[in-house]
Structures are given as structure tokens and as C-alpha cells.
Amino acid sequence: MIRLSPLILWLSMTAQLLAAQKLNDFQRIVIADDANPVQRAAANELALYVGKIAARKLEVIKTSKLAADAPGLSFFVGDGAAENALGASPKPWKTEEWMLRSVPRGLVVAGDDGVGDPWSISTAAGSMLAVYTLLEDHLGVRWFWPGEFGEHVPMNADAQMPGLDERRQPSFEIRSVQLGYSSIYHTKVFSDAAKRWARRARLGWVKSAVFGHSWEVAFDLRKGESFKQHPEWFALVNGVRRPPQMCTTHPEVIARMVDYVLAGKQDIMNISPSDGGGFCECERCQALDVPGVLAYDKKHVQLSDRIFTYANEIARRVREKNPAKSCGMFAYTYYNKPPVKIAKLEPNLYLSFVYQSAAHRDPENLREWRESVSGWQKLGAKMVVREGWGNHYYHDMAFIHDRQIIANLAEASRLGFVAAYGEGSKSFATMAPNFWAITHMMWDPKRDTTKVMPDFYQSAYGPVATEMEAFFEAYSHALDTNWSKRDRVVDATGIAYANVIAAWGKLIPSEAIAEAEKQLQAAEAKAPAGEYANRVKFHRFGHDYTKLMLQLLANYKQLSELGVKMEFTSTVKTTRDDPAARDALLKQTYDLGEQREQMLLAHRDWAGPDEGLYAFTNDSHIRQWHTNVKRALDINKPSALTKQTLSGKEGE
């Protein structure tokens, strides 16, 4: 008898285990008898998409029903089924860890699966992550945006999968992008599709953490009782105590925030100040500021030393009482730069670093970002990306910055950022390349960045990939070329609202729109009927909306110059008196504004321009541009887009 050495035997077994497998040889999907909802959802998703690829049905069965001599191969989904296939339990799992492992009887598809809604990204779903990794990375399925024509499934019954032996955790502990304004404004069809897209895009917020503004809840600012009872807790501004900011050196404010964190449900509780300005001017607070060190706007004193003295003290007291509890703190606006006098941040303080990589088109802004990150890291900060990828400043127009997103998330990963989340937009119709860059770099920031966007264009647009890439590139190139021409109302390198609101005609000029139109028409003429033509039609809607918004914003600026109140005051340097021109422009702008409302209502189930963003401004009585036009024309017609009217139209 020939005896094989242990090494040769191991190599032989490994080669057998990792041999390529034909999709057609898989006959079924196996789950444990007691599979939880996440594992059942993972199995159903695998059955759905493999069924589409192979044009046949795969049955999902329980392990107790799997015959020992069952023909063909099986997908073993979830740790219970995995144990059956491996002969040993794959547990314990790390948070969101997942596994793809080829075995003689098929393929193990399993991971860290929690209890909860399988479609909520707050539920650990390692088996679903494994399923989507298999489908996208090895079988060619793609999910571009929410909705039916936002996915691509290749028909390939002869597909082969390589031998697989992967067991990993996501690089970023949090991977999340908010799709526009609150879902209370969106249809159920879109909201459901968005949840499924987020899961399929392998997003996740399993870590128990919240980083947002905290004082409204911690001090119950809406009711105003805290202010009535303790006005001394609040910011002193021009000699008067007032909300929404607090006096961060007041001992009772610190004590209240410590209690708030300790009582909070999340492991990482938010302690960030309220949004906006109006910070305290009392002697204690101002004594912590560093004279001559200015904030991002180069006008106001930087508040980082006072704000992070507050944050450090809360974190220190929290850690003494509960070592498992942490604090989440923004680095934002007047306190986005590292403090000068603080030597170290508390180890249980997570820094949600607020910025927009779109501003990295300006080399000075990129340099400032890198310097700031370096400064925070010297203080031992646990860094979290908090982005404005689809910031409301862009008004759902085609603000394409996929290159900046890709470069920034790759660099953030190299620099040790542990998580990434931020604002997006509902409008994939105008910004689809951005979302592809966001989701794929959050999932794997160490990937080959040169392949990210070519994969998107080829898989999304097939025979018109060249034309559609040129379409989006027309917008991107215009922004690259003209970014330095934005207004300088605020002396800042970042994306200040006042610097872009009236500058869109410079940033995306008519020649860029003409080039985009040319490329889109070429795609429309060439795209075959079906999924590719549907996607081109989708972007036609987004392109037309962008053109409409650019014209509206230009008109609003002109109306401001003609004396109509339009909230563009800070950007208008000169005014003129021309009643005839004003009246003609008002009528044209009214028609365009009505057209905008009609477009926002036309395809609410699509991942198009966000009716919620517009309705939010109406409900909050901000940016009342169309309302002001109607008022100037003495037209008494309420908007069709408010929380109340949209909820009444839900599902239509």
C-alpha cells in the first residue's frame, strides 16, 4: 500500500474541496430545520436569483429532508446547514462575518445571523452578505438602484463558480447612505424597494451607535420645559440665554448629558451640539477658545477646544460608570478641526468626521482634510466617515463626483477610519454613478479602484455603456473644469450653501448640458428595448429634471435682482428696477415651478428626484421660492407636495 504524507493528503483534499463547480450541478438549497428569518431570507434570495440565472427553479429544503444519496450539489445556507456540510460548527462568528466555502457536497453560504427583520440593515445578516457576494462577485448579478430596472441578472445556465474558501468581516463596521429625506414622504413601493436595495448592496448598521445632534432630545427642546426651568443651562448670546445651543461648561449640563448617555439604548450614544450657530458667549466657555484660531469660514473663532473639553469630560465620566458605553461626537462646522490644547481624546469617544469629498475637487480642500485627519489621529480619535454624498445643496441635480468618492473612501480606509455613513439622495436618476462608487467602496475599500466604474457602466448599460459613460462624464467634467468659479460668499474651500446656490450656471454651463444631451440622444437611438432602454429612459427623466432645476435657479437669482423676495439675498450684489422684465420672468418661472412639481409627482415609485426634499421645505417653510413667485403673481394655489398631500397619494 502506498502511504501519502500528511502534507500531500492535505493538498489533495484542499484541491478537491476548492474545485470549480457548475451552477447546473446545484439541485437545491438546504437550511436548518430551525433556521431563523435571516437564514430563510438568504435562502429565498439565493433561490430567486440562481433560478433567474439558470432559468429553472431551485427548491429550499430543511436538513431533515435532505437524503444522504441526494443527487447533485446543494447550497448549505446558514450555520445550522453549514455544520451539516462541514461536519463541524462554523461558530463562533464575529459581527457580520460571512463565509463561502466549497465542499464536496456543494457550497456553504453562511455567517453571523442575528434576530430581527432580515431586510433591516440593523440586523446582523452574515448569510445574506455571503449570498450577495456570491451572486455579485461570482455570478454577475448587479443592483444599481431600488426598483425592477435597477437590477441586472445575466441568463447563464452554464455559469461556473470557482472553488471558494472565503471567511471575512466587512472593512467598515457601519456602511450606510440615507436615501433622501424621511421616508414619511415616500411611497411604500419605493420604501420597500429601497430597503431591499440597501441589503443587496451589502450595507449595514449593526453596530449599536448614533452620532447625530443630541440636545433636542437630551434637553427636550421641543417642549421648552428645560429652558423655562433652567435658562442658565442654555447658551448666552448677546447677553441673553437662548436655545438651541447649551452652555457646555455648565456643570449641570455635563451631568445631564452623562445621565443621557448612560440611559441610552445604543452602545455609542450621541452627545453632539445642536445644528447651526448661536454658541455660548459666557466667560467660562470663551475662556476655552484659542484666540486667533479661526473656524472653517475664517470669520468665527474655532470652538473645538471648548466643545471637545465638554465631550471628553462626558466620555470620561461615562467610562468610569460603564466601561462598555461610548460617546458619538460630530467634528462639524465651528468644531471640525482638531483642538489645540487637548492632548488626548478619551478612548470611548467616537469622532463622526463631517465633510464632503465632492469638495476635494479643490486641492486646497483635500489638503485641509488630510491635515485635519492627521491632527485628530494624533489625539487618538476613533474616526468615522460622515459624508454629504447627496447633500440637499445639490437639489437632486446631476452632481457627479464618483472619482472623489472612490479616492476618499480608499484613503479613509488606509488611514484607519472604522465606519462610513452619510446623506445621499433618492435621485439615482441623476446621480447613479455616485451611489455605485459609495456602496462598492464601503463594502471593499481595498479593491482595485480602476475597475469600479468600468464595471458599473458595462453591467448597467451594456451596448450603450460608452454613450452613458460620456453622458455622465459631461456633468463630471463640467464640475471639474468650473469648480473654481463657484461663488465666494463664504470664504471656505468646502461646499458652503451660499457659494453654490446661485453659481450653478457657472458650474454646469449650457455647453455641458448640450454635450450630455448629445450623448443621451445617442444612447436612446442605440439602446435595445428592455432593461437597457428602460435605464436610459430613467436617466432621461433625471437629465430633464436637472435642466429644469438649472433654469429655475437661474430665474430665482434674476428675480432677486429684480426685487422679488427669493431668499437669494446673500448672493445678489446688485438690483435693478424693470417691472416688465420682472412680470414676464415671474410668469415663466411660475410655469417652470409647476412643471417641477408635476415631475416630482410623476414617478414617485422610481429612485428619481426626491419629492420628500421639496415637501420638507414646504412643511418647514424654508426655500419658499415657488410660493414667493405665486405670491408675487397673486396666485392662491397651495403646493401639491407636503407631508399631508403626499401621504394621501401614497402608492399612486
Short mmCIF file of N, CA, C and O in Angstrom, two decimals, residues 204-263:
data_model
loop_
_atom_site.label_atom_id
_atom_site.label_comp_id
_atom_site.label_asym_id
_atom_site.label_seq_id
_atom_site.Cartn_x
_atom_site.Cartn_y
_atom_site.Cartn_z
N GLY A 204 -24.92 48.08 6.04
CA GLY A 204 -25.18 47.56 7.38
C GLY A 204 -24.92 48.60 8.45
O GLY A 204 -23.97 49.38 8.37
N TRP A 205 -25.83 48.61 9.44
CA TRP A 205 -25.63 49.44 10.63
C TRP A 205 -25.94 48.57 11.84
O TRP A 205 -26.85 48.84 12.62
N VAL A 206 -25.20 47.48 11.97
CA VAL A 206 -25.42 46.54 13.06
C VAL A 206 -24.85 47.08 14.36
O VAL A 206 -25.38 46.83 15.44
N LYS A 207 -23.76 47.83 14.26
CA LYS A 207 -23.16 48.41 15.46
C LYS A 207 -24.17 49.32 16.13
O LYS A 207 -24.80 50.16 15.49
N SER A 208 -24.31 49.18 17.41
CA SER A 208 -25.28 49.97 18.17
C SER A 208 -24.72 51.36 18.41
O SER A 208 -24.02 51.60 19.39
N ALA A 209 -25.02 52.28 17.48
CA ALA A 209 -24.38 53.59 17.53
C ALA A 209 -25.27 54.66 16.94
O ALA A 209 -25.98 54.43 15.95
N VAL A 210 -25.20 55.85 17.53
CA VAL A 210 -25.86 57.03 16.98
C VAL A 210 -24.94 58.22 17.21
O VAL A 210 -24.33 58.35 18.27
N PHE A 211 -24.80 59.08 16.19
CA PHE A 211 -23.82 60.17 16.25
C PHE A 211 -24.43 61.56 16.12
O PHE A 211 -23.72 62.55 16.20
N GLY A 212 -25.71 61.66 15.88
CA GLY A 212 -26.31 62.93 15.50
C GLY A 212 -26.42 63.96 16.61
O GLY A 212 -26.00 63.75 17.75
N HIS A 213 -27.00 65.11 16.25
CA HIS A 213 -27.26 66.18 17.21
C HIS A 213 -28.10 65.62 18.37
O HIS A 213 -29.06 64.90 18.16
N SER A 214 -27.74 66.00 19.58
CA SER A 214 -28.34 65.32 20.75
C SER A 214 -29.18 66.23 21.64
O SER A 214 -30.04 65.75 22.37
N TRP A 215 -28.95 67.51 21.63
CA TRP A 215 -29.50 68.36 22.67
C TRP A 215 -31.01 68.51 22.59
O TRP A 215 -31.67 68.74 23.60
N GLU A 216 -31.57 68.38 21.39
CA GLU A 216 -33.03 68.49 21.27
C GLU A 216 -33.73 67.42 22.10
O GLU A 216 -34.73 67.69 22.76
N VAL A 217 -33.16 66.20 22.08
CA VAL A 217 -33.75 65.10 22.86
C VAL A 217 -33.29 65.16 24.31
O VAL A 217 -34.10 65.06 25.24
N ALA A 218 -31.99 65.34 24.51
CA ALA A 218 -31.45 65.30 25.87
C ALA A 218 -32.04 66.38 26.77
O ALA A 218 -32.22 66.18 27.98
N PHE A 219 -32.38 67.54 26.18
CA PHE A 219 -32.93 68.64 26.97
C PHE A 219 -34.37 68.96 26.58
O PHE A 219 -34.90 70.01 26.97
N ASP A 220 -34.98 68.06 25.80
CA ASP A 220 -36.40 68.17 25.45
C ASP A 220 -36.73 69.58 24.95
O ASP A 220 -37.65 70.24 25.44
N LEU A 221 -35.98 70.02 23.94
CA LEU A 221 -36.10 71.40 23.47
C LEU A 221 -37.45 71.70 22.84
O LEU A 221 -37.90 72.85 22.85
N ARG A 222 -38.12 70.69 22.28
CA ARG A 222 -39.40 70.96 21.62
C ARG A 222 -40.46 71.45 22.61
O ARG A 222 -41.25 72.33 22.30
N LYS A 223 -40.48 70.86 23.79
CA LYS A 223 -41.47 71.29 24.79
C LYS A 223 -41.06 72.58 25.48
O LYS A 223 -41.91 73.33 25.96
N GLY A 224 -39.75 72.84 25.55
CA GLY A 224 -39.28 74.07 26.14
C GLY A 224 -39.28 74.10 27.65
O GLY A 224 -38.99 75.15 28.26
N GLU A 225 -39.58 72.97 28.30
CA GLU A 225 -39.66 72.96 29.76
C GLU A 225 -38.28 73.17 30.39
O GLU A 225 -38.15 73.86 31.42
N SER A 226 -37.24 72.56 29.80
CA SER A 226 -35.90 72.73 30.36
C SER A 226 -35.48 74.19 30.34
O SER A 226 -34.86 74.69 31.30
N PHE A 227 -35.83 74.89 29.28
CA PHE A 227 -35.46 76.30 29.19
C PHE A 227 -36.21 77.14 30.22
O PHE A 227 -35.63 78.05 30.84
N LYS A 228 -37.48 76.82 30.44
CA LYS A 228 -38.26 77.56 31.44
C LYS A 228 -37.70 77.34 32.84
O LYS A 228 -37.62 78.27 33.65
N GLN A 229 -37.32 76.09 33.13
CA GLN A 229 -36.88 75.74 34.48
C GLN A 229 -35.40 76.08 34.72
O GLN A 229 -35.02 76.43 35.84
N HIS A 230 -34.58 75.97 33.65
CA HIS A 230 -33.13 76.16 33.83
C HIS A 230 -32.55 77.00 32.68
O HIS A 230 -31.73 76.51 31.90
N PRO A 231 -32.92 78.25 32.56
CA PRO A 231 -32.36 79.07 31.47
C PRO A 231 -30.84 79.19 31.55
O PRO A 231 -30.18 79.39 30.52
N GLU A 232 -30.28 79.01 32.75
CA GLU A 232 -28.83 79.14 32.90
C GLU A 232 -28.07 78.00 32.22
O GLU A 232 -26.85 78.08 32.03
N TRP A 233 -28.77 76.92 31.84
CA TRP A 233 -28.13 75.83 31.12
C TRP A 233 -27.84 76.20 29.66
O TRP A 233 -27.03 75.56 29.00
N PHE A 234 -28.52 77.19 29.16
CA PHE A 234 -28.52 77.47 27.72
C PHE A 234 -27.48 78.53 27.35
O PHE A 234 -26.96 79.26 28.20
N ALA A 235 -27.18 78.58 26.05
CA ALA A 235 -26.15 79.48 25.55
C ALA A 235 -26.49 80.94 25.83
O ALA A 235 -27.64 81.37 25.67
N LEU A 236 -25.48 81.67 26.23
CA LEU A 236 -25.60 83.12 26.41
C LEU A 236 -25.18 83.77 25.10
O LEU A 236 -24.02 83.68 24.69
N VAL A 237 -26.12 84.44 24.43
CA VAL A 237 -25.87 85.06 23.13
C VAL A 237 -26.32 86.51 23.18
O VAL A 237 -27.50 86.78 23.45
N ASN A 238 -25.39 87.41 22.98
CA ASN A 238 -25.70 88.85 23.06
C ASN A 238 -26.36 89.20 24.40
O ASN A 238 -27.30 90.00 24.46
N GLY A 239 -25.87 88.55 25.46
CA GLY A 239 -26.35 88.86 26.79
C GLY A 239 -27.64 88.18 27.18
O GLY A 239 -28.16 88.42 28.29
N VAL A 240 -28.18 87.31 26.32
CA VAL A 240 -29.46 86.66 26.58
C VAL A 240 -29.30 85.14 26.46
O VAL A 240 -28.68 84.64 25.52
N ARG A 241 -29.86 84.41 27.41
CA ARG A 241 -29.86 82.94 27.35
C ARG A 241 -30.91 82.49 26.35
O ARG A 241 -32.06 82.97 26.36
N ARG A 242 -30.52 81.52 25.49
CA ARG A 242 -31.49 81.06 24.49
C ARG A 242 -31.09 79.69 23.95
O ARG A 242 -29.90 79.36 23.89
N PRO A 243 -32.07 78.87 23.53
CA PRO A 243 -31.78 77.62 22.82
C PRO A 243 -31.46 77.94 21.35
O PRO A 243 -31.64 79.09 20.94
N PRO A 244 -31.01 76.98 20.54
CA PRO A 244 -30.95 75.54 20.84
C PRO A 244 -29.59 75.08 21.37
O PRO A 244 -29.42 73.89 21.64
N GLN A 245 -28.60 75.99 21.49
CA GLN A 245 -27.29 75.56 21.99
C GLN A 245 -27.27 75.63 23.52
O GLN A 245 -28.02 76.40 24.12
N MET A 246 -26.37 74.83 24.09
CA MET A 246 -26.24 74.76 25.54
C MET A 246 -24.93 75.40 25.98
O MET A 246 -24.01 75.58 25.19
N CYS A 247 -24.85 75.73 27.25
CA CYS A 247 -23.61 76.20 27.85
C CYS A 247 -22.80 74.96 28.21
O CYS A 247 -23.10 74.26 29.19
N THR A 248 -21.77 74.67 27.41
CA THR A 248 -21.05 73.39 27.55
C THR A 248 -20.11 73.35 28.74
O THR A 248 -19.50 72.30 29.01
N THR A 249 -19.98 74.46 29.47
CA THR A 249 -19.15 74.43 30.69
C THR A 249 -20.00 74.40 31.95
O THR A 249 -19.45 74.35 33.06
N HIS A 250 -21.32 74.41 31.80
CA HIS A 250 -22.18 74.40 32.99
C HIS A 250 -22.16 72.99 33.60
O HIS A 250 -22.45 72.00 32.91
N PRO A 251 -21.84 72.85 34.88
CA PRO A 251 -21.73 71.51 35.50
C PRO A 251 -23.00 70.68 35.35
O PRO A 251 -22.92 69.45 35.18
N GLU A 252 -24.16 71.30 35.42
CA GLU A 252 -25.41 70.54 35.34
C GLU A 252 -25.71 70.08 33.91
O GLU A 252 -26.38 69.06 33.71
N VAL A 253 -25.21 70.82 32.93
CA VAL A 253 -25.33 70.37 31.54
C VAL A 253 -24.50 69.11 31.33
O VAL A 253 -24.95 68.13 30.73
N ILE A 254 -23.27 69.12 31.85
CA ILE A 254 -22.41 67.94 31.76
C ILE A 254 -23.06 66.74 32.45
O ILE A 254 -23.13 65.64 31.89
N ALA A 255 -23.57 66.96 33.66
CA ALA A 255 -24.19 65.87 34.42
C ALA A 255 -25.41 65.31 33.68
O ALA A 255 -25.62 64.09 33.65
N ARG A 256 -26.21 66.21 33.10
CA ARG A 256 -27.40 65.78 32.37
C ARG A 256 -27.00 64.91 31.17
O ARG A 256 -27.64 63.89 30.89
N MET A 257 -25.94 65.29 30.47
CA MET A 257 -25.51 64.53 29.30
C MET A 257 -24.92 63.18 29.70
O MET A 257 -25.10 62.19 28.99
N VAL A 258 -24.24 63.11 30.83
CA VAL A 258 -23.73 61.82 31.31
C VAL A 258 -24.89 60.87 31.58
O VAL A 258 -24.87 59.70 31.16
N ASP A 259 -25.92 61.37 32.23
CA ASP A 259 -27.11 60.54 32.50
C ASP A 259 -27.78 60.12 31.20
O ASP A 259 -28.27 58.99 31.07
N TYR A 260 -27.83 61.04 30.23
CA TYR A 260 -28.45 60.76 28.93
C TYR A 260 -27.73 59.60 28.24
O TYR A 260 -28.37 58.68 27.71
N VAL A 261 -26.41 59.62 28.26
CA VAL A 261 -25.63 58.55 27.62
C VAL A 261 -25.83 57.23 28.35
O VAL A 261 -26.07 56.19 27.72
N LEU A 262 -25.74 57.26 29.65
CA LEU A 262 -25.87 56.02 30.43
C LEU A 262 -27.24 55.38 30.29
O LEU A 262 -27.38 54.16 30.34
N ALA A 263 -28.26 56.20 30.11
CA ALA A 263 -29.63 55.69 29.98
C ALA A 263 -29.98 55.31 28.55
O ALA A 263 -31.02 54.68 28.31
#
